[in-house]
GROMACS .gro file of C-alpha atoms in nm:
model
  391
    1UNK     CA    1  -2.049  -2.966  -4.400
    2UNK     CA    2  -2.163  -3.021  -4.071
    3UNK     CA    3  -2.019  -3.372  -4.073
    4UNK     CA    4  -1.679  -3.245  -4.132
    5UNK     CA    5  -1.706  -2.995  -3.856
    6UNK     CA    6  -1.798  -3.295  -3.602
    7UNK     CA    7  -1.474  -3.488  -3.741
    8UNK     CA    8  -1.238  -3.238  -3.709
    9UNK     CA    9  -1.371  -3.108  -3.338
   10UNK     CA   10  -1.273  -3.472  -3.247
   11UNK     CA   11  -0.979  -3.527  -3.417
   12UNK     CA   12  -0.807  -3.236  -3.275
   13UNK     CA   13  -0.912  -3.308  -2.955
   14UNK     CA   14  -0.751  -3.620  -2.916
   15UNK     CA   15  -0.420  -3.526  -3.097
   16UNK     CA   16  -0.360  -3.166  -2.984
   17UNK     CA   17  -0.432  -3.261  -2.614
   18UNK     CA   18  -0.109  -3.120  -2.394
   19UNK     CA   19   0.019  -3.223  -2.023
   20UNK     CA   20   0.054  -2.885  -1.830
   21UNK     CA   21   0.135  -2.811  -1.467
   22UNK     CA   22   0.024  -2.523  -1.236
   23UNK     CA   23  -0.122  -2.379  -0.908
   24UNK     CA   24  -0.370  -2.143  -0.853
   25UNK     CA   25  -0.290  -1.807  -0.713
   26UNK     CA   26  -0.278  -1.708  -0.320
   27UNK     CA   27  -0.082  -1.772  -0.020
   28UNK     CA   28   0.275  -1.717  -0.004
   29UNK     CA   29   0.520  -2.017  -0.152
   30UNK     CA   30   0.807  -1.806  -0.143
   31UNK     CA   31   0.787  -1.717   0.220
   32UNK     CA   32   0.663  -1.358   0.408
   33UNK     CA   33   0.701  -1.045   0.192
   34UNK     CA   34   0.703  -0.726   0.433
   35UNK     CA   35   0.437  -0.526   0.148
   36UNK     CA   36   0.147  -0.453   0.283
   37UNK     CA   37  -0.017  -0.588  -0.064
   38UNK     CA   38   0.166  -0.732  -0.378
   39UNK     CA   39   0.072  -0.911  -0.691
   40UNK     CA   40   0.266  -1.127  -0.952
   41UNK     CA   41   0.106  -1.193  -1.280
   42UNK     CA   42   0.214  -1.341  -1.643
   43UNK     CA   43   0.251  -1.099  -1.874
   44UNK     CA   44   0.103  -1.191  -2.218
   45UNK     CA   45  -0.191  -1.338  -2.054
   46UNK     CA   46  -0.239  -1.144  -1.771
   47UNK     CA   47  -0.315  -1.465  -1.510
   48UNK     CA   48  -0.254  -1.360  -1.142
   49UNK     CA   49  -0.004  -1.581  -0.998
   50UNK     CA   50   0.041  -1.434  -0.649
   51UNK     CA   51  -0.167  -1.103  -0.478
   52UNK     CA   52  -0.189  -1.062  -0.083
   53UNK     CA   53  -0.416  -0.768  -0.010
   54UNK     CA   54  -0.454  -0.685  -0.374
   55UNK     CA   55  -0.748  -0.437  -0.386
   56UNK     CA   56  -0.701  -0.260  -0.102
   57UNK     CA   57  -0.640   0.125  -0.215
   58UNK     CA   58  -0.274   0.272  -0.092
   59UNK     CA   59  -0.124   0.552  -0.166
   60UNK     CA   60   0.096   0.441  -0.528
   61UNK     CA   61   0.358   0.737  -0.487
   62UNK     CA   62   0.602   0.752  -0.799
   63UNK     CA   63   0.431   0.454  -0.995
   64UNK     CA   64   0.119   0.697  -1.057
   65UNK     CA   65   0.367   0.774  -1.380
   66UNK     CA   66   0.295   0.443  -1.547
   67UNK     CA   67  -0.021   0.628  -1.625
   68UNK     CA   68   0.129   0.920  -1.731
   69UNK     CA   69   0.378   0.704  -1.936
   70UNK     CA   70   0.118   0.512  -2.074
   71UNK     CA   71  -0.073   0.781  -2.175
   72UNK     CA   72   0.231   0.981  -2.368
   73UNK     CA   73   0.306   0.654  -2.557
   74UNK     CA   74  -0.086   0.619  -2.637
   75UNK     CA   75  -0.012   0.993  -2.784
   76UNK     CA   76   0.284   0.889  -2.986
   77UNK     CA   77   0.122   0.563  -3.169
   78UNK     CA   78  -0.155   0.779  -3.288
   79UNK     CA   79   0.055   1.021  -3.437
   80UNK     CA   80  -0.077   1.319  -3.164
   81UNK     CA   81   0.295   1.372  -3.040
   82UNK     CA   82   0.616   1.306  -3.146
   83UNK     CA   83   0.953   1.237  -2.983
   84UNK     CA   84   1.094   1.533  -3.141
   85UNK     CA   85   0.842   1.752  -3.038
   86UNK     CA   86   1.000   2.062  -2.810
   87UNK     CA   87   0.838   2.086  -2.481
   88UNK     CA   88   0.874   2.409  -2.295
   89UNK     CA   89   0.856   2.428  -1.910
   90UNK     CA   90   0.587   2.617  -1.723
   91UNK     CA   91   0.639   2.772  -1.377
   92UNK     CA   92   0.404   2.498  -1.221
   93UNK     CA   93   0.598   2.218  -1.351
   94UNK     CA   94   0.956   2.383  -1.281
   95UNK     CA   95   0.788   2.414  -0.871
   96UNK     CA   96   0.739   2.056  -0.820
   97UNK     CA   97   0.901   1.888  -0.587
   98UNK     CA   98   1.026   1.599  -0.509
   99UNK     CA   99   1.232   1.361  -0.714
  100UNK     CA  100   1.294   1.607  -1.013
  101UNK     CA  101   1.580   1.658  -1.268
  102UNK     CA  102   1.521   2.050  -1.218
  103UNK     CA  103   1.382   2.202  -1.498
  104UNK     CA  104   1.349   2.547  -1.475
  105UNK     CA  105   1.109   2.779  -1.629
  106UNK     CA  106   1.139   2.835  -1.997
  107UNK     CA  107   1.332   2.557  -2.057
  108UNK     CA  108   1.331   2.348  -2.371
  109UNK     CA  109   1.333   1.998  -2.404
  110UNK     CA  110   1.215   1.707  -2.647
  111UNK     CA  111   0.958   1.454  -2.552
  112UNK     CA  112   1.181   1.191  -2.545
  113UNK     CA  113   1.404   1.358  -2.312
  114UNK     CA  114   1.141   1.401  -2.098
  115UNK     CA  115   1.066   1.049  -2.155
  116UNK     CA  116   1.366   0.956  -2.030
  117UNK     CA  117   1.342   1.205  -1.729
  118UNK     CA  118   1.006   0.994  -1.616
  119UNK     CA  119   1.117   0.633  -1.677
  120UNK     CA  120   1.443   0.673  -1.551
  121UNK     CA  121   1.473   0.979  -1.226
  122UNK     CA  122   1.105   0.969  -1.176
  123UNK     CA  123   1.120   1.323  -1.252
  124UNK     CA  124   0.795   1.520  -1.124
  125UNK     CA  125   0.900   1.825  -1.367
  126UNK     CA  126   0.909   1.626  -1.571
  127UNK     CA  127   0.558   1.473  -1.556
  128UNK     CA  128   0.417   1.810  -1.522
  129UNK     CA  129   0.585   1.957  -1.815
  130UNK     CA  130   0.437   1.634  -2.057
  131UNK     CA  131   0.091   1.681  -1.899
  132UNK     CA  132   0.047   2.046  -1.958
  133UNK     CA  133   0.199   1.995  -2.329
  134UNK     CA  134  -0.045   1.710  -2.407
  135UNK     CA  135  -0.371   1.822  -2.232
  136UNK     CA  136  -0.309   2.198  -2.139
  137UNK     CA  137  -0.308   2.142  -1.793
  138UNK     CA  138  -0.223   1.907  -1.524
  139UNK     CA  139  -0.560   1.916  -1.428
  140UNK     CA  140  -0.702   1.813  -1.805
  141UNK     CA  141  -0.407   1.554  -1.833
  142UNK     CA  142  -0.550   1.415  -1.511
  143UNK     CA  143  -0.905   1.393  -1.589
  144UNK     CA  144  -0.786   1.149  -1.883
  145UNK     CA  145  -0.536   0.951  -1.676
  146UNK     CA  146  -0.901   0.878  -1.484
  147UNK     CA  147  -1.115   0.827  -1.795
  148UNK     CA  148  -0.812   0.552  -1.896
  149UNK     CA  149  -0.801   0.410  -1.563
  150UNK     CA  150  -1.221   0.356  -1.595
  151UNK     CA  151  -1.179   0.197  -1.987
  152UNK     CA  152  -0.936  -0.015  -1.831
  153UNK     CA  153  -1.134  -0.160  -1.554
  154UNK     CA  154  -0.914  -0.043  -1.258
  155UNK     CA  155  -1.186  -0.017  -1.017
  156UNK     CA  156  -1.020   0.118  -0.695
  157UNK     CA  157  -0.817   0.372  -0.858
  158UNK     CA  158  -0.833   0.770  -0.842
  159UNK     CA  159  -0.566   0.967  -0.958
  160UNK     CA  160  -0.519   1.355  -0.830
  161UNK     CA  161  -0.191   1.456  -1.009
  162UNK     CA  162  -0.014   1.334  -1.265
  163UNK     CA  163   0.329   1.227  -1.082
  164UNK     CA  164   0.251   1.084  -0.729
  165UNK     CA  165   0.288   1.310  -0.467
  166UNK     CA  166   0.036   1.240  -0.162
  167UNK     CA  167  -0.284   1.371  -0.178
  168UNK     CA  168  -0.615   1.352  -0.063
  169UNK     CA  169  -0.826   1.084  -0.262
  170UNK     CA  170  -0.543   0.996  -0.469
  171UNK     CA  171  -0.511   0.591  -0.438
  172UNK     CA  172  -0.438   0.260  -0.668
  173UNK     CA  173  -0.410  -0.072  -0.566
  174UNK     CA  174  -0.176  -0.357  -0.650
  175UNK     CA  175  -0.453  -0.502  -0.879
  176UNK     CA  176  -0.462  -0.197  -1.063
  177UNK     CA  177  -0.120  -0.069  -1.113
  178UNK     CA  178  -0.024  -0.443  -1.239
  179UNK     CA  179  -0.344  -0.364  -1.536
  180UNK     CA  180  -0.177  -0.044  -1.620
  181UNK     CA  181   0.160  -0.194  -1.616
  182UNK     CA  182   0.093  -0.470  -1.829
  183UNK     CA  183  -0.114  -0.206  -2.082
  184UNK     CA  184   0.176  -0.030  -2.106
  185UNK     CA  185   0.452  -0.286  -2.200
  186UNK     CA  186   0.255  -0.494  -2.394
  187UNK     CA  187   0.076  -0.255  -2.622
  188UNK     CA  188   0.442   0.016  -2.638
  189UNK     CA  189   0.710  -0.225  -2.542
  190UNK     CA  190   0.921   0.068  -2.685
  191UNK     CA  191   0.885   0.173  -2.323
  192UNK     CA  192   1.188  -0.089  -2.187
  193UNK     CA  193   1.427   0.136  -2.448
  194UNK     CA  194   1.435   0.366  -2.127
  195UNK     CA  195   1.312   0.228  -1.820
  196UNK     CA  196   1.595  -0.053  -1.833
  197UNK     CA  197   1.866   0.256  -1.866
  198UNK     CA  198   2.099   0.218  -1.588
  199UNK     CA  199   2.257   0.580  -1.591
  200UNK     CA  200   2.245   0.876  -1.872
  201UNK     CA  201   2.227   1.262  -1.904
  202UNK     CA  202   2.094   1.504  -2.058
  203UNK     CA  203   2.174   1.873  -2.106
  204UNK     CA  204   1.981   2.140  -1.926
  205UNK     CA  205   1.907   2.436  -2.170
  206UNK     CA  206   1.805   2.751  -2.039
  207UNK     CA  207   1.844   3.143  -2.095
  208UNK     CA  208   2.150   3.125  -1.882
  209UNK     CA  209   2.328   2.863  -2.113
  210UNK     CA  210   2.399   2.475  -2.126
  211UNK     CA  211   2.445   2.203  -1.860
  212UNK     CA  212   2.471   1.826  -1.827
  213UNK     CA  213   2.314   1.674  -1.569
  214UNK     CA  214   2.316   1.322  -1.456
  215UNK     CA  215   2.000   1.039  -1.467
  216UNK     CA  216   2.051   0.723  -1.230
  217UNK     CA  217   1.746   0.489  -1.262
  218UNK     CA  218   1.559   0.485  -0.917
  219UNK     CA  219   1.506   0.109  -1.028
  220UNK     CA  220   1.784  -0.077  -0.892
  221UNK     CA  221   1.669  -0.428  -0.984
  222UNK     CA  222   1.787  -0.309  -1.324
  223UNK     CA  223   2.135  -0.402  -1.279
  224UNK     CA  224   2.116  -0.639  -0.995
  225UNK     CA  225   1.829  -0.910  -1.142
  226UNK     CA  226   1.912  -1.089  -1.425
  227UNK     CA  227   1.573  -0.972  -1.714
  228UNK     CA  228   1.469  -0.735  -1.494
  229UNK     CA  229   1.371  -0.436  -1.788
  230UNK     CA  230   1.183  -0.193  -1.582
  231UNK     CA  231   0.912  -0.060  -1.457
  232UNK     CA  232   0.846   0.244  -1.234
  233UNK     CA  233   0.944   0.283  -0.835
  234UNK     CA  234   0.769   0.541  -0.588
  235UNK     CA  235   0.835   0.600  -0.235
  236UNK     CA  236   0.677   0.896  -0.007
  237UNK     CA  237   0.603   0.939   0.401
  238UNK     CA  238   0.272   0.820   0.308
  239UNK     CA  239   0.283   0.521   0.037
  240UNK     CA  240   0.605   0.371   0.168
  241UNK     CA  241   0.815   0.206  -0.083
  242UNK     CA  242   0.623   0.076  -0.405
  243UNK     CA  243   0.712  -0.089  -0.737
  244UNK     CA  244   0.598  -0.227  -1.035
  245UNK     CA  245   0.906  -0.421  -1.180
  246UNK     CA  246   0.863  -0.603  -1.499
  247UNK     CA  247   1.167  -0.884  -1.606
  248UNK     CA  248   1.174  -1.137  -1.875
  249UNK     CA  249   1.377  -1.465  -1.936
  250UNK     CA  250   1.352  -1.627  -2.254
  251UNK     CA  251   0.983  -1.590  -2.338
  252UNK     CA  252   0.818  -1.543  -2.013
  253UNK     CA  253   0.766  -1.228  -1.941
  254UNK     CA  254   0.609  -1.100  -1.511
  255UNK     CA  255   0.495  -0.801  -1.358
  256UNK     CA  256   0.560  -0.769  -0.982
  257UNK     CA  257   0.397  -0.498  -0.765
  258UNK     CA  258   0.473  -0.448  -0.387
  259UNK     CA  259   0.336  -0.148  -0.188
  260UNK     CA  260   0.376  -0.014   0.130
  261UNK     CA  261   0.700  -0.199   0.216
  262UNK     CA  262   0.917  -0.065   0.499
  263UNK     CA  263   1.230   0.091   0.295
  264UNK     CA  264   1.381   0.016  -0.025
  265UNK     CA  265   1.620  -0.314   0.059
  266UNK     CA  266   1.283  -0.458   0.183
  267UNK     CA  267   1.116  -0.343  -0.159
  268UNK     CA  268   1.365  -0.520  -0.417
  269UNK     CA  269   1.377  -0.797  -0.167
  270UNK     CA  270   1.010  -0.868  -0.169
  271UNK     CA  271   1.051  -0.881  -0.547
  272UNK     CA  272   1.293  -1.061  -0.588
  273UNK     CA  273   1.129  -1.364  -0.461
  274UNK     CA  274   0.836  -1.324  -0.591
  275UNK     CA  275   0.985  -1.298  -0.966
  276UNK     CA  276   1.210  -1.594  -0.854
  277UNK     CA  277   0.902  -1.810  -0.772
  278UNK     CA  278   0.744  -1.701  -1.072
  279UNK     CA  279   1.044  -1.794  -1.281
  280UNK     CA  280   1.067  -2.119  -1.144
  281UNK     CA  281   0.722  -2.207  -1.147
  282UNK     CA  282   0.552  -2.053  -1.472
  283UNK     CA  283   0.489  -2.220  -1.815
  284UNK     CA  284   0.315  -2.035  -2.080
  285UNK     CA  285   0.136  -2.255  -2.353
  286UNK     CA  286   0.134  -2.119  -2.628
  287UNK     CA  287  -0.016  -2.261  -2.943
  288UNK     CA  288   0.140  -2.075  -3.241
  289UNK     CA  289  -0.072  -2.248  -3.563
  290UNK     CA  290  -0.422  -2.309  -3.399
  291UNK     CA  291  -0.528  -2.418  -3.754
  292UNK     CA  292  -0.311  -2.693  -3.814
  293UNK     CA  293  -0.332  -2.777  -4.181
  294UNK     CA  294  -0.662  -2.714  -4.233
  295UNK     CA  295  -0.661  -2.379  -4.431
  296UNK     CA  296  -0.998  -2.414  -4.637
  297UNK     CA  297  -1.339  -2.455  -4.550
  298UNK     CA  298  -1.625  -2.596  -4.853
  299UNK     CA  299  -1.911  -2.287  -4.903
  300UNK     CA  300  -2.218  -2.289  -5.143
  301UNK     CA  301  -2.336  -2.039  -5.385
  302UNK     CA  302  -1.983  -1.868  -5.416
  303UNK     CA  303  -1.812  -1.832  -5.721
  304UNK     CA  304  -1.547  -2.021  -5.582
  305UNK     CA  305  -1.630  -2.377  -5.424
  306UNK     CA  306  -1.428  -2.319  -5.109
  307UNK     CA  307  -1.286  -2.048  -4.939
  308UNK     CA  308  -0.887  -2.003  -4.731
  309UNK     CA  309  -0.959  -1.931  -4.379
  310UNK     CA  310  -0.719  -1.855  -4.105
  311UNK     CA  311  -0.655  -1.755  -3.713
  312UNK     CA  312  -0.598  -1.412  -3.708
  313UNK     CA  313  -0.395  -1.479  -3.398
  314UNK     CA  314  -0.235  -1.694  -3.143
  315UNK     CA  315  -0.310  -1.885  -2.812
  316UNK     CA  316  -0.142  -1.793  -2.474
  317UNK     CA  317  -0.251  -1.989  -2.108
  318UNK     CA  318  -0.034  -1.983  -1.808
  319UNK     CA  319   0.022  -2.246  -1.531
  320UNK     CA  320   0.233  -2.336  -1.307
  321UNK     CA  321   0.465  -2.637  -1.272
  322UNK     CA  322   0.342  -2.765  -0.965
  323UNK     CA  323  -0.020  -2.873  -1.100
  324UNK     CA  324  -0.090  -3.218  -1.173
  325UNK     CA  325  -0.310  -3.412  -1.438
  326UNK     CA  326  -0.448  -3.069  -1.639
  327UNK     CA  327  -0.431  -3.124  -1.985
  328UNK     CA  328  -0.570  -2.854  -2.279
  329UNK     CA  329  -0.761  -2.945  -2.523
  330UNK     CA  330  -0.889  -2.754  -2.853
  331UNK     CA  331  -1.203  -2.784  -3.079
  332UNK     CA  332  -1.271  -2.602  -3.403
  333UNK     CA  333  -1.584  -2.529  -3.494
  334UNK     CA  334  -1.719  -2.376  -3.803
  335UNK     CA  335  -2.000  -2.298  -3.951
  336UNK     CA  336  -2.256  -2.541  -4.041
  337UNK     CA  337  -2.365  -2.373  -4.341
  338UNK     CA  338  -2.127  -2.110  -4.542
  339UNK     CA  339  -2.305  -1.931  -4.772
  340UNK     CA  340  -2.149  -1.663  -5.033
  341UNK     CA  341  -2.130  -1.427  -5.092
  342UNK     CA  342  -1.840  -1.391  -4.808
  343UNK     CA  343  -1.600  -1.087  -4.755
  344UNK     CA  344  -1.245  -1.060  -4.626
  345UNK     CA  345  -1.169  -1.141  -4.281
  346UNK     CA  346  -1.487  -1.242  -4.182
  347UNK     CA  347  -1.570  -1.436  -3.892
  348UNK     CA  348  -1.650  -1.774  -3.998
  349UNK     CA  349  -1.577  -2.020  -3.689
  350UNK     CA  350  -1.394  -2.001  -3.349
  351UNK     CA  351  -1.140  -2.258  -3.165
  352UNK     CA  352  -1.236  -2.311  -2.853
  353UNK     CA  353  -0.948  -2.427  -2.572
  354UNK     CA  354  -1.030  -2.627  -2.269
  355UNK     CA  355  -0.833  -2.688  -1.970
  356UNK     CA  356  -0.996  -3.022  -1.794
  357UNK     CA  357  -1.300  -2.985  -2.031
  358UNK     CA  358  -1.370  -2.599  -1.916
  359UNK     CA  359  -1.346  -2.308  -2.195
  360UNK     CA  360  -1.021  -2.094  -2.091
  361UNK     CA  361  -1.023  -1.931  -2.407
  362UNK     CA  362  -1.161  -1.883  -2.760
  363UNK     CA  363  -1.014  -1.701  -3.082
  364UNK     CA  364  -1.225  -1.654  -3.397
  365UNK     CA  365  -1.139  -1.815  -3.760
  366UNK     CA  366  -1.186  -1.549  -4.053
  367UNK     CA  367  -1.177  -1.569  -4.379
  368UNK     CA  368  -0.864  -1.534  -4.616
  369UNK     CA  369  -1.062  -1.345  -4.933
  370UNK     CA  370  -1.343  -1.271  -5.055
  371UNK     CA  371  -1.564  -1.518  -5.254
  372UNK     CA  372  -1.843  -1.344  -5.447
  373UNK     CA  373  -2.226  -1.471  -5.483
  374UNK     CA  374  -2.254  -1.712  -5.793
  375UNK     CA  375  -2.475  -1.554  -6.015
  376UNK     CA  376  -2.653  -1.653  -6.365
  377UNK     CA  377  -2.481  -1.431  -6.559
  378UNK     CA  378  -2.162  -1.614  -6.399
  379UNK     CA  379  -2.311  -1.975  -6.410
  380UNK     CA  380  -2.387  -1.938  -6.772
  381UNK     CA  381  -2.010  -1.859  -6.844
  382UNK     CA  382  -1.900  -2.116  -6.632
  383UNK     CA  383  -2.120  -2.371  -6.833
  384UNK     CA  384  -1.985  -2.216  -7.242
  385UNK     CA  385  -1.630  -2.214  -7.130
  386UNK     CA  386  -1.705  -2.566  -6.997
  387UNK     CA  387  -1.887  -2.638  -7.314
  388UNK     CA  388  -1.557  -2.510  -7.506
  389UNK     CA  389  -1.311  -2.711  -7.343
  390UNK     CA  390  -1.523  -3.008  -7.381
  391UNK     CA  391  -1.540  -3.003  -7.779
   0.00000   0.00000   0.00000
C-alpha cells in the first residue's frame, strides 16, 4: 500500500504540473486611485490582488449594509425568515434619515421588498425595519452584526448601527468590508437577483392608502461596466464616497472596495481601473477532478477488498498573467495502512497543491461507502459459498 502511494505522488506530479502567470499584490499598475484605501481581490479564492492603506479603519457609510444584508440572507438559508414574511415599521425605523424610501409608521411590507429597498436605494428604513424584525432591536441586530464580524476575522471593524450613518466608534476597513463582501456573494449569490437591479418600485401601503414609489440603484457601475452585478455604495460628510462593487466575466469573478474618495465620478473611476487591471491580469486555476482516475484505494480486514474514494470538492488558485516560470504541482497521498471497518465520507488522504514546491493548498479524499469489519461469522460464509461454487 505504501508503495502505491509513493507511485502515484510522483506520477501526478510530473503529469499534472501547469504553467501559470501572476504578480503579487501592492503598488499601483493601473496608475493613482484618489481612495484613501482600496482593495481588489479574486472572488472564489479570496487572494488580494491590489490594497493601498487596507487596514486602516474609515468611516464605511452605506456599505455597513453588506452586514446587514448578509445577515438577513444568513436568516433566510436557515429557515429563521422568509421572503414572504410581513414586516411592519416601527417609529424608530420610519425616523431615519438619510437615503430612505420613506416608510412610515405602521407600514407593511415583505422581506423581500425590503430586500430590495437595501440592495438597491440603500434605504436606512429600511435597514432599521429588518433589524428590529429579526433581533427585536437595532441595538440586538447590532450586537450580532459584531459577533459575525469577530467569526469572520474582520479585525478592525466595529459596527454602531445597522445602516451607516456616522457615529462615534463605528469603523471598517477596506480589508474587512472586501471579507464580508465576498461572505455574502459567495455563500447567497441570490443576493445579485437585486443588487444588479437598475430601477424598480414598489408600493407604499399605509392607513392612508396605496402608492408607488420609485427605486434607482445608487450603484451606477451597474449599467455602465460590462459584469458589474453589485455590491453596496455609501457616501456621508464623514466617510466620503465608498464602495464595494463586485463584477464577473466569464468565470472570474472580483470584489473592489475604495473608501474615502473625493465624490462619486472619482469613486466609479477608481474602480473601474482597478476591475480593468484585474480583468486583464487574473487567471484562476482551477482543477475540477483532483482524483483523476483513481477512484479506489486497496484496505484490509473489510468485507470488501477495496473501497471508492473521492474529493469532496474542487481546487481554486489565482495569479496573475504577468508572473513568470510558476508552475503547480499536486501530490496525493493516502493512507499507508486502511484498515476496516471504514464509514461514509471519511477522511482517508489529502491532495496537496504546490506552487514552486510550496503547499498553497490542500483538500481531503473521503471515502465513497462504507466497508464493514470482516468478521468470522462473515469469513466462514465467504469460504462455503466459495466451497459451493467450486464443486
Amino acid at each position: 500500500m505504501k508503495r502505491r502511494c509513493v507511485v502515484l505522488m510522483i506520477f501526478l506530479s510530473l503529469f499534472f504540473a501547469v504553467p501559470v502567470h501572476g504578480e503579487t499584490a501592492g503598488g499601483e499598475p493601473f496608475g493613482e486611485i484618489s481612495a484613501e484605501s482600496a482593495l481588489l481581490i479574486e472572488s472564489s479564492t479570496g487572494k488580494v490582488i491590489f490594497e493601498k492603506e487596507a487596514d486602516v479603519p474609515k468611516s464605511p457609510a452605506s456599505v455597513t449594509k453588506i452586514m446587514t444584508l448578509l445577515l438577513i440572507f444568513e436568516d433566510l438559508s436557515d429557515g429563521k425568515i422568509s421572503l414572504l414574511d410581513q414586516v411592519t415599521v416601527s417609529n424608530h425605523a420610519a425616523s431615519m434619515g438619510g437615503s430612505q424610501v420613506f416608510l412610515e409608521e405602521g407600514e407593511i411590507q415583505t422581506v423581500e421588498t425590503l430586500i430590495k429597498c437595501i440592495a438597491v436605494s440603500s434605504a436606512n428604513d429600511g435597514c432599521v425595519a429588518m433589524a428590529e424584525y429579526i433581533s427585536g432591536s437595532e441595538e440586538a441586530f447590532v450586537d450580532r452584526m459584531n459577533e459575525k464580524a469577530k467569526a469572520l476575522g474582520m479585525k478592525n471593524t466595529h459596527f454602531v448601527n445597522c445602516c451607516g450613518l456616522d457615529a462615534q466608534g463605528h469603523l471598517s476597513t477596506a480589508r474587512d468590508i472586501g471579507i464580508m463582501s465576498r461572505e455574502l456573494t459567495e455563500k447567497y449569490p441570490d443576493i445579485f437577483q437585486y443588487s444588479s437591479i437598475w430601477m424598480d418600485e414598489f408600493v407604499h401601503k399605509t392607513s392612508k392608502g396605496e402608492s408607488s414609489f420609485g427605486l434607482s440603484n445608487t450603484n451606477k457601475l451597474i449599467k455602465t461596466y460590462q459584469g458589474c452585478n453589485g455590491l453596496k455604495t455609501g457616501s456621508t460628510s464623514k466617510a466620503k464616497f465608498c464602495l464595494s462593487a463586485t463584477a464577473t466575466r466569464k468565470d472570474i469573478s472580483l470584489i473592489a472596495v475604495v473608501m474615502g474618495c473625493p465624490d462619486s465620478k472619482q469613486r466609479s473611476e477608481d474602480v473601474r481601473k482597478m476591475l480593468d487591471y484585474g480583468f486583464a491580469n487574473v487567471i484562476v486555476y482551477e482543477d475540477e477532478d483532483p482524483l483523476e482516475s483513481w477512484n479506489v484505494v486497496e484496505i484490509s480486514g473489510g468485507e470488501r477488498e477495496s473501497v471508492s474514494i473521492h474529493s469532496g470538492e474542487k481546487f481554486h488558485y489565482t495569479l496573475l498573467k504577468n508572473e513568470e516560470g510558476k508552475q503547480i504541482t499536486k501530490n496525493v497521498k493516502i493512507l499507508q495502512e486502511i484498515y476496516a471497518p471504514i464509514k461514509k465520507d471519511e477522511v482517508i488522504g489529502e491532495i496537496d497543491y504546490l506552487l514552486d514546491g510550496e503547499v498553497i493548498g490542500t483538500i481531503p479524499i473521503y471515502s465513497s461507502e462504507e466497508v464493514k469489519e470482516k468478521t468470522y461469522i462473515f469469513s466462514l460464509k465467504s469460504l462455503w459459498n466459495q466451497v459451493r461454487l467450486d464443486t
